[in-house]
XYZ file of C-alpha atoms in Angstrom:
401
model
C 0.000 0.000 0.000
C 1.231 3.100 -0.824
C 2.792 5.090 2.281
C 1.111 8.228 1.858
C -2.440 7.044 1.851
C -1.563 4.436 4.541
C -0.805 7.536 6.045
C -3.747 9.559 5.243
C -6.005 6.622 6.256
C -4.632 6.469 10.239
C -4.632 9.927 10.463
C -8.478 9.810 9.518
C -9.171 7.454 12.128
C -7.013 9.237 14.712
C -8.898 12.589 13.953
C -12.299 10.649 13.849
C -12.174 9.754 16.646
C -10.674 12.364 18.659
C -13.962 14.377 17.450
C -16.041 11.754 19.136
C -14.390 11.634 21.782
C -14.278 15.829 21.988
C -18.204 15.354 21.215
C -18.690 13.238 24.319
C -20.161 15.309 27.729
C -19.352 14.283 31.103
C -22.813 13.663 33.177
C -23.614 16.591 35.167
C -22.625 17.437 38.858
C -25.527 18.897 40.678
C -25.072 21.533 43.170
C -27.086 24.833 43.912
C -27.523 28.105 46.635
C -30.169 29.035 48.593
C -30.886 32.930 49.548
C -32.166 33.942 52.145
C -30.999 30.249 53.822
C -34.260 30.704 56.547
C -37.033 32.801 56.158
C -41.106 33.120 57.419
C -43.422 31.812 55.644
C -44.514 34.392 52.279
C -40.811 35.598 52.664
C -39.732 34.507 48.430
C -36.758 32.156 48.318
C -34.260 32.519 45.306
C -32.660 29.065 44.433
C -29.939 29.362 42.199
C -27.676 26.569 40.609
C -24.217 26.002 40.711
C -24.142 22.737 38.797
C -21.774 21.751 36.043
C -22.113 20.559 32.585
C -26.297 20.594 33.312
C -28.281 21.764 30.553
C -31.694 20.548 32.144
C -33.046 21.484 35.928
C -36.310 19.606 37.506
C -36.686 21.092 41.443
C -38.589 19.636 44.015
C -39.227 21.463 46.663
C -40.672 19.195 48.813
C -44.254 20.861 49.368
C -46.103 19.575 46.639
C -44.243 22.101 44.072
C -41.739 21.916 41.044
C -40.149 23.939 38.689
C -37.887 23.198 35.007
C -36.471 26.454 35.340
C -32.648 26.596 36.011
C -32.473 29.416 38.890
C -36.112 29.439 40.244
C -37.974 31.602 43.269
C -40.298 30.257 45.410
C -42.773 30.956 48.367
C -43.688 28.779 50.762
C -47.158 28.752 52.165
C -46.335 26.734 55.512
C -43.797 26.039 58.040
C -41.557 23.570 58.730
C -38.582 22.304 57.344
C -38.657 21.311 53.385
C -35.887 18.947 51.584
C -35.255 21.052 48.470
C -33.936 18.607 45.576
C -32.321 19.526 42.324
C -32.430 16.826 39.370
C -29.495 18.394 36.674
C -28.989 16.045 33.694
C -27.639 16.518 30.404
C -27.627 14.076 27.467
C -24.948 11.719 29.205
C -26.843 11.060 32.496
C -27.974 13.584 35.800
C -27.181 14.048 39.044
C -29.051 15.194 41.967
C -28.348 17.615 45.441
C -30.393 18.221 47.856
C -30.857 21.191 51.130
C -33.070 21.708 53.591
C -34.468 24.803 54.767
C -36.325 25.701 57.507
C -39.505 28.308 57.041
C -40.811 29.714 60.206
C -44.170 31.057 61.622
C -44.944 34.659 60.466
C -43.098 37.111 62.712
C -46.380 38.712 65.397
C -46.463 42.294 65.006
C -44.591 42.482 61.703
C -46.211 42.605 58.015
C -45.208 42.515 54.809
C -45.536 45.384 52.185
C -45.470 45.871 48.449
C -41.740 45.064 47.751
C -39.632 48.189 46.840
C -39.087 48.961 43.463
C -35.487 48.588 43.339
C -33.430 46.046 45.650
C -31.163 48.542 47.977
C -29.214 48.685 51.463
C -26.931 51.197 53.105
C -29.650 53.387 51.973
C -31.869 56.011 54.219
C -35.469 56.296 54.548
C -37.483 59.080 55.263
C -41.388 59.904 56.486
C -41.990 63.613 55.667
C -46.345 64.426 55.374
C -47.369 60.788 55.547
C -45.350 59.269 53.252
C -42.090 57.550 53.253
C -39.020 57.975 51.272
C -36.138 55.659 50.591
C -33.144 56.958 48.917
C -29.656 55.781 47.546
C -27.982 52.567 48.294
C -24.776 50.784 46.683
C -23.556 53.399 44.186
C -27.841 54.307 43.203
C -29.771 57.471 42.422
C -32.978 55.993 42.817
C -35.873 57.646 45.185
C -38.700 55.948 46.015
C -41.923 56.953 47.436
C -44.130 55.033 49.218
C -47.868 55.908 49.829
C -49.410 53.616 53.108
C -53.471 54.384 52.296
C -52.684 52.414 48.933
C -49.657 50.064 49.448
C -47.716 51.551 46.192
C -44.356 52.980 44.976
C -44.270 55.943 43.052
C -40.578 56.684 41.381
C -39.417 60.366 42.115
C -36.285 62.390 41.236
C -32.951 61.049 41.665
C -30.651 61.830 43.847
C -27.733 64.082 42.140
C -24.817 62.675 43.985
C -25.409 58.639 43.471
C -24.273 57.249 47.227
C -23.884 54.263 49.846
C -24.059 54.926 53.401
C -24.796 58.588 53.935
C -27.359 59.868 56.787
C -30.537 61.386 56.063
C -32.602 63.757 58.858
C -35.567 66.159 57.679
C -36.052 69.323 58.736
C -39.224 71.598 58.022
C -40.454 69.188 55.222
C -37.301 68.715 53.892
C -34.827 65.171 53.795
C -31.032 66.654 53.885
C -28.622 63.782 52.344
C -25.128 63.971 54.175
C -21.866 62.409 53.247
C -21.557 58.547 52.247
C -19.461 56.726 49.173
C -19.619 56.345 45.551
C -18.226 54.865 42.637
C -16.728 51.343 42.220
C -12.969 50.740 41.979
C -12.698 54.414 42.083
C -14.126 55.185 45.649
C -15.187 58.695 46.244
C -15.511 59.388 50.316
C -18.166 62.518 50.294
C -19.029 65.580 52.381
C -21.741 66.472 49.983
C -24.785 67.511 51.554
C -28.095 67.935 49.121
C -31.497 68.153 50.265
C -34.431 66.936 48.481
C -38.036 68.953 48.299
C -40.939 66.110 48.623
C -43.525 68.920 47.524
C -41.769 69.621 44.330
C -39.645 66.843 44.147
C -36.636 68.482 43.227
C -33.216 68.573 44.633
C -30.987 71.326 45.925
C -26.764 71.358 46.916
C -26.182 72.694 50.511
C -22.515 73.639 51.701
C -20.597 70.878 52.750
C -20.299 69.048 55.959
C -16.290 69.498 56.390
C -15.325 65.955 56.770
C -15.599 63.556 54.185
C -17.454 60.170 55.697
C -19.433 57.179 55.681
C -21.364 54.866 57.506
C -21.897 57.754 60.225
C -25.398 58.701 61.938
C -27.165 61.941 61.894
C -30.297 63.560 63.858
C -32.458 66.628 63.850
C -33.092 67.971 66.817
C -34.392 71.841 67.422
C -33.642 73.373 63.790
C -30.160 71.704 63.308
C -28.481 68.431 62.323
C -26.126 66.696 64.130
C -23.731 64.566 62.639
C -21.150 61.718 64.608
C -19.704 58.991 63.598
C -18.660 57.251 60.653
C -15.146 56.564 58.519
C -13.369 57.609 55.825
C -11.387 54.607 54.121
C -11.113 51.034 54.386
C -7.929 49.138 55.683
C -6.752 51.311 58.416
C -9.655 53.187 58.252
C -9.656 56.889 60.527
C -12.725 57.102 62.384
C -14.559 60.164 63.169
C -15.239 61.677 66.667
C -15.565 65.504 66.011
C -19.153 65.940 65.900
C -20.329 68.370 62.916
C -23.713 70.929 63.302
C -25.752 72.233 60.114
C -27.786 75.218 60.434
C -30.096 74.709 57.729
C -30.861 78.647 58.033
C -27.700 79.535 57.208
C -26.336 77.113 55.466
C -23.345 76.570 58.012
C -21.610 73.595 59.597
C -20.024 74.057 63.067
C -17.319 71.499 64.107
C -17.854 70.739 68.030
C -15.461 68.647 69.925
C -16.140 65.475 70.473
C -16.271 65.809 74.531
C -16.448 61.716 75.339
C -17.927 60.291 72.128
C -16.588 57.150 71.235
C -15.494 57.152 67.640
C -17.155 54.586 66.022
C -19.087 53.649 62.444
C -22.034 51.772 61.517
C -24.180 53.041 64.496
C -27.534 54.408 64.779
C -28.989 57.403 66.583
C -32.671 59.059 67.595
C -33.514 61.790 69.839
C -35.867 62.104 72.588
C -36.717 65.088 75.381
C -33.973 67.485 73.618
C -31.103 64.614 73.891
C -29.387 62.331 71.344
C -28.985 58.496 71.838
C -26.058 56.860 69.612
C -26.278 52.994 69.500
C -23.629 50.536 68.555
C -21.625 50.458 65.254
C -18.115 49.057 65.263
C -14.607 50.670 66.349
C -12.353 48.357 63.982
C -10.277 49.884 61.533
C -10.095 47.082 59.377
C -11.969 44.075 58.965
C -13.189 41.386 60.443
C -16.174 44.158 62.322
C -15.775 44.497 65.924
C -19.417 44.906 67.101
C -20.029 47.347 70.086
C -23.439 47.283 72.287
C -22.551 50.718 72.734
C -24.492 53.157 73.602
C -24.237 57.354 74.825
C -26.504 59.989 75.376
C -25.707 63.700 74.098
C -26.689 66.788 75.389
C -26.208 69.745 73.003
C -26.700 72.240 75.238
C -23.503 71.024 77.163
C -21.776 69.355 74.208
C -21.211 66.641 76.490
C -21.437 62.604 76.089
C -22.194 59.921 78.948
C -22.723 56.265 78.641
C -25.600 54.379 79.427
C -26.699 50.998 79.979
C -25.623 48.702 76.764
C -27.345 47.162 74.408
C -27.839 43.014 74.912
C -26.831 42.895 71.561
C -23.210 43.648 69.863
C -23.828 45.053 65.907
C -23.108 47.463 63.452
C -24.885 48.292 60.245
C -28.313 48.373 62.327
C -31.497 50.605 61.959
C -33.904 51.915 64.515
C -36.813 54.328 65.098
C -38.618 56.196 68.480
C -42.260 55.254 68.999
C -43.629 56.199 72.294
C -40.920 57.165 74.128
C -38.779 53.718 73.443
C -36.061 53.868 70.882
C -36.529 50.164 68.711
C -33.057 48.906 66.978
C -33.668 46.372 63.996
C -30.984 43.777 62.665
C -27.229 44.857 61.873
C -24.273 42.941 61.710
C -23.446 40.372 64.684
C -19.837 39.670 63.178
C -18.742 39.861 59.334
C -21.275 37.443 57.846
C -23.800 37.154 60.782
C -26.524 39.256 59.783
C -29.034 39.561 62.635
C -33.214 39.609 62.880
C -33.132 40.812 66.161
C -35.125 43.357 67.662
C -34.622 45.642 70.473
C -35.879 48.548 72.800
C -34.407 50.769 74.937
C -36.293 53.073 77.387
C -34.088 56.271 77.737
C -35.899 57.045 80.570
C -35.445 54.069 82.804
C -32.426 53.421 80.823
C -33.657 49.683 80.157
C -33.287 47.345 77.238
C -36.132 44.927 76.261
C -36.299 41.965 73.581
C -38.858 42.108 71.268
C -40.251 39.975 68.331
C -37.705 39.427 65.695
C -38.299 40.777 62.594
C -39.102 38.131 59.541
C -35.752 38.001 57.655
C -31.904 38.706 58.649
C -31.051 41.764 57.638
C -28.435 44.463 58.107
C -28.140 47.790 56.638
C -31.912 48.549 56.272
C -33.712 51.537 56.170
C -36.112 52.181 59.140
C -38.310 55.470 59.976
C -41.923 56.068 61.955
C -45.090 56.857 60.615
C -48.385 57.078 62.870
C -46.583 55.300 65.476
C -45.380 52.326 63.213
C -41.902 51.142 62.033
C -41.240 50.889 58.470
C -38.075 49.055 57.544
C -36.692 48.868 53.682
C -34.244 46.912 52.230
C -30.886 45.608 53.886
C -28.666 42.762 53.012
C -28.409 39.259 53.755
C -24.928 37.390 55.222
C -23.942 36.820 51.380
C -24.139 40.389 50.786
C -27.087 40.397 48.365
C -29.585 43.121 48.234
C -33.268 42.996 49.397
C -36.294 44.738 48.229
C -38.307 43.462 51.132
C -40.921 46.268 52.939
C -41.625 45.581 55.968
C -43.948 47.350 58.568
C -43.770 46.698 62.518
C -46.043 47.377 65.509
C -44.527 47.982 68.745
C -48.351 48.160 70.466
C -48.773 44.980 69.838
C -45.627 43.408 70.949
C -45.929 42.559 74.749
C -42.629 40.620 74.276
């Protein structure tokens, strides 16, 4: 036989059937995530999969439903615990994983709303003439408004300065946006202070607070703001504890010294019979968080701070609001990755801390403001750092917790 086409002829076979063998798929290898990993029942559970070499996805989700799609969402109607399986196949055989998950009892005195519009956290939230205002989040513009007689979000104007972690506190009708971070890779630490008009829903740019910072706390209380708190950068981070004073009259920012505040970020404040209460945060300048149960009481008139009795529970990155005389505190951060449902009061007057009922999903970094004695909370994150759009709405008169 001649050499050449001896030659040709092998080399056919060889490239044959390297093709079939390149055309051959390994069987799948079925894996997937589950977020939020616990929830109440109604609370809407993503599933997503992680599998490999799967082009097919049958769920079971162990209460009667099923679903072909590949990353799926799903309520469940009941509690208990549920064995969620995933079925992945491809043309050369499937695989299957399975998870459990544990759906709990509706939360007493907490409800779900219409969901926001847009997922967010690190945000603010707002109520100025009944209705409530969420703004910002993760390097967003987006203001929403939300109307309680009709359960509905109504878009409104963006905010100029697109930001994470600034402070919002209204004054006379108005919600004046302080500080906070944007960008991505290029971080921009802000002073920039706008204020946004609900009646005309426009925006307007205010001087600047003097320091540039984040995850810091502000208040109104008799005409001004009060800012304290907060960071500016990351790894070895400088924390804040000059307290800064806007006099929305005048447009002015007064720097007062910080007189026994304990610099730290991530904490939450209200005010209450002409004081200010600031409430735990973190005082580590680089990660992992170091939760504080911290909290101090300020009295403007003598620029002075004094600690009070702490809270039972260490967190940062938590929300609260005053009804009644009690100051609630919602979720936070326990630890990096230990996002928290608890709730808590404190009674500023007989400077007392009680537990109440949780609220339905972990969640740090919400928004949280009072309307007609009720707690709205927006938003937040969960321990893998994604976004909710959850609304929630709590009420503290019927919690006997």
């Amino acid at each position: 036989m001649n050499r050449s086409i001896l030659f040709t002829a092998i080399t056919s076979v060889i490239l044959v059937a390297a093709c079939n063998e390149s055309d051959e798929k390994d069987p799948p290898v079925a894996s997937f995530n589950i977020n939020p990993e616990s929830a109440e029942v109604g609370v809407t559970i993503n599933f997503q999969s992680t599998s490999m070499d799967a082009t097919a996805f049958e769920w079971d989700f162990d209460d009667g439903s099923n679903s072909m799609e590949e990353n799926p969402s799903h309520v469940f109607a009941s509690d208990g615990e549920f064995r969620v399986k995933l079925t992945a196949s491809n043309e050369d055989g499937s695989d299957e994983a399975s998870k459990s998950i544990v759906i709990t009892p509706t939360s007493p005195c907490w409800t779900r709303l219409e969901d926001l519009q847009v997922a967010r956290s690190h945000h603010i939230s707002a109520a100025v003439n009944g209705r409530i205002y969420v703004m910002g989040g993760n390097n967003m513009s987006e203001v929403e408004e939300y109307d309680p007689s009709t359960d509905t979000w109504t878009k409104k104007a963006d905010i100029p300065t697109p930001r994470q972690g600034p402070s919002g506190s209204v004054v006379d009708g108005k919600i004046y946006v302080i500080g906070g971070l944007s960008g991505g890779f290029t971080e921009i630490f802000h002073s920039t202070v706008e204020v946004y008009y609900p009646v005309s829903d426009t925006w307007t740019e205010k001087a600047p607070m003097p320091s540039e910072r984040i995850n810091h706390a502000s208040v109104a209380l008799n005409g001004k703001i009060y800012v304290f708190g907060g960071n500016i950068g990351w790894n070895d981070a400088q924390l804040y504890n000059t307290i800064e004073m806007y006099d929305p009259d005048t447009d002015e920012w007064t720097t007062l010294a910080p007189n026994g505040f304990i610099s730290r970020w991530g904490l939450t404040a209200c005010t209450l019979n002409g004081k200010i209460y600031a409430i735990g945060g973190s005082n580590a300048v680089t990660m992992p968080i170091n939760s504080l149960q911290t909290v101090q009481e300020y009295d403007p008139i003598a620029n002075t701070w004094i600690n009070k009795s702490d809270m039972p529970t260490a967190r940062a990155h938590l929300s609260s609001a005053l009804v009644n005389g009690k100051i609630y505190v919602i979720g936070g951060d326990a630890a990096e990755l230990q996002v928290l449902q608890t709730v808590e009061a404190y009674d500023p007057q007989a400077n007392t801390w009680e537990t109440k009922n949780p609220i339905s999903v972990e969640t740090a970094r919400p928004g949280a403001c009072e309307l007609d004695h009720l707690i709205y909370v927006s938003g937040g994150i969960d321990e893998n750092h994604d976004d909710y759009s959850y609304f929630y709405v709590y009420d503290p008169s019927c919690d006997t917790n």
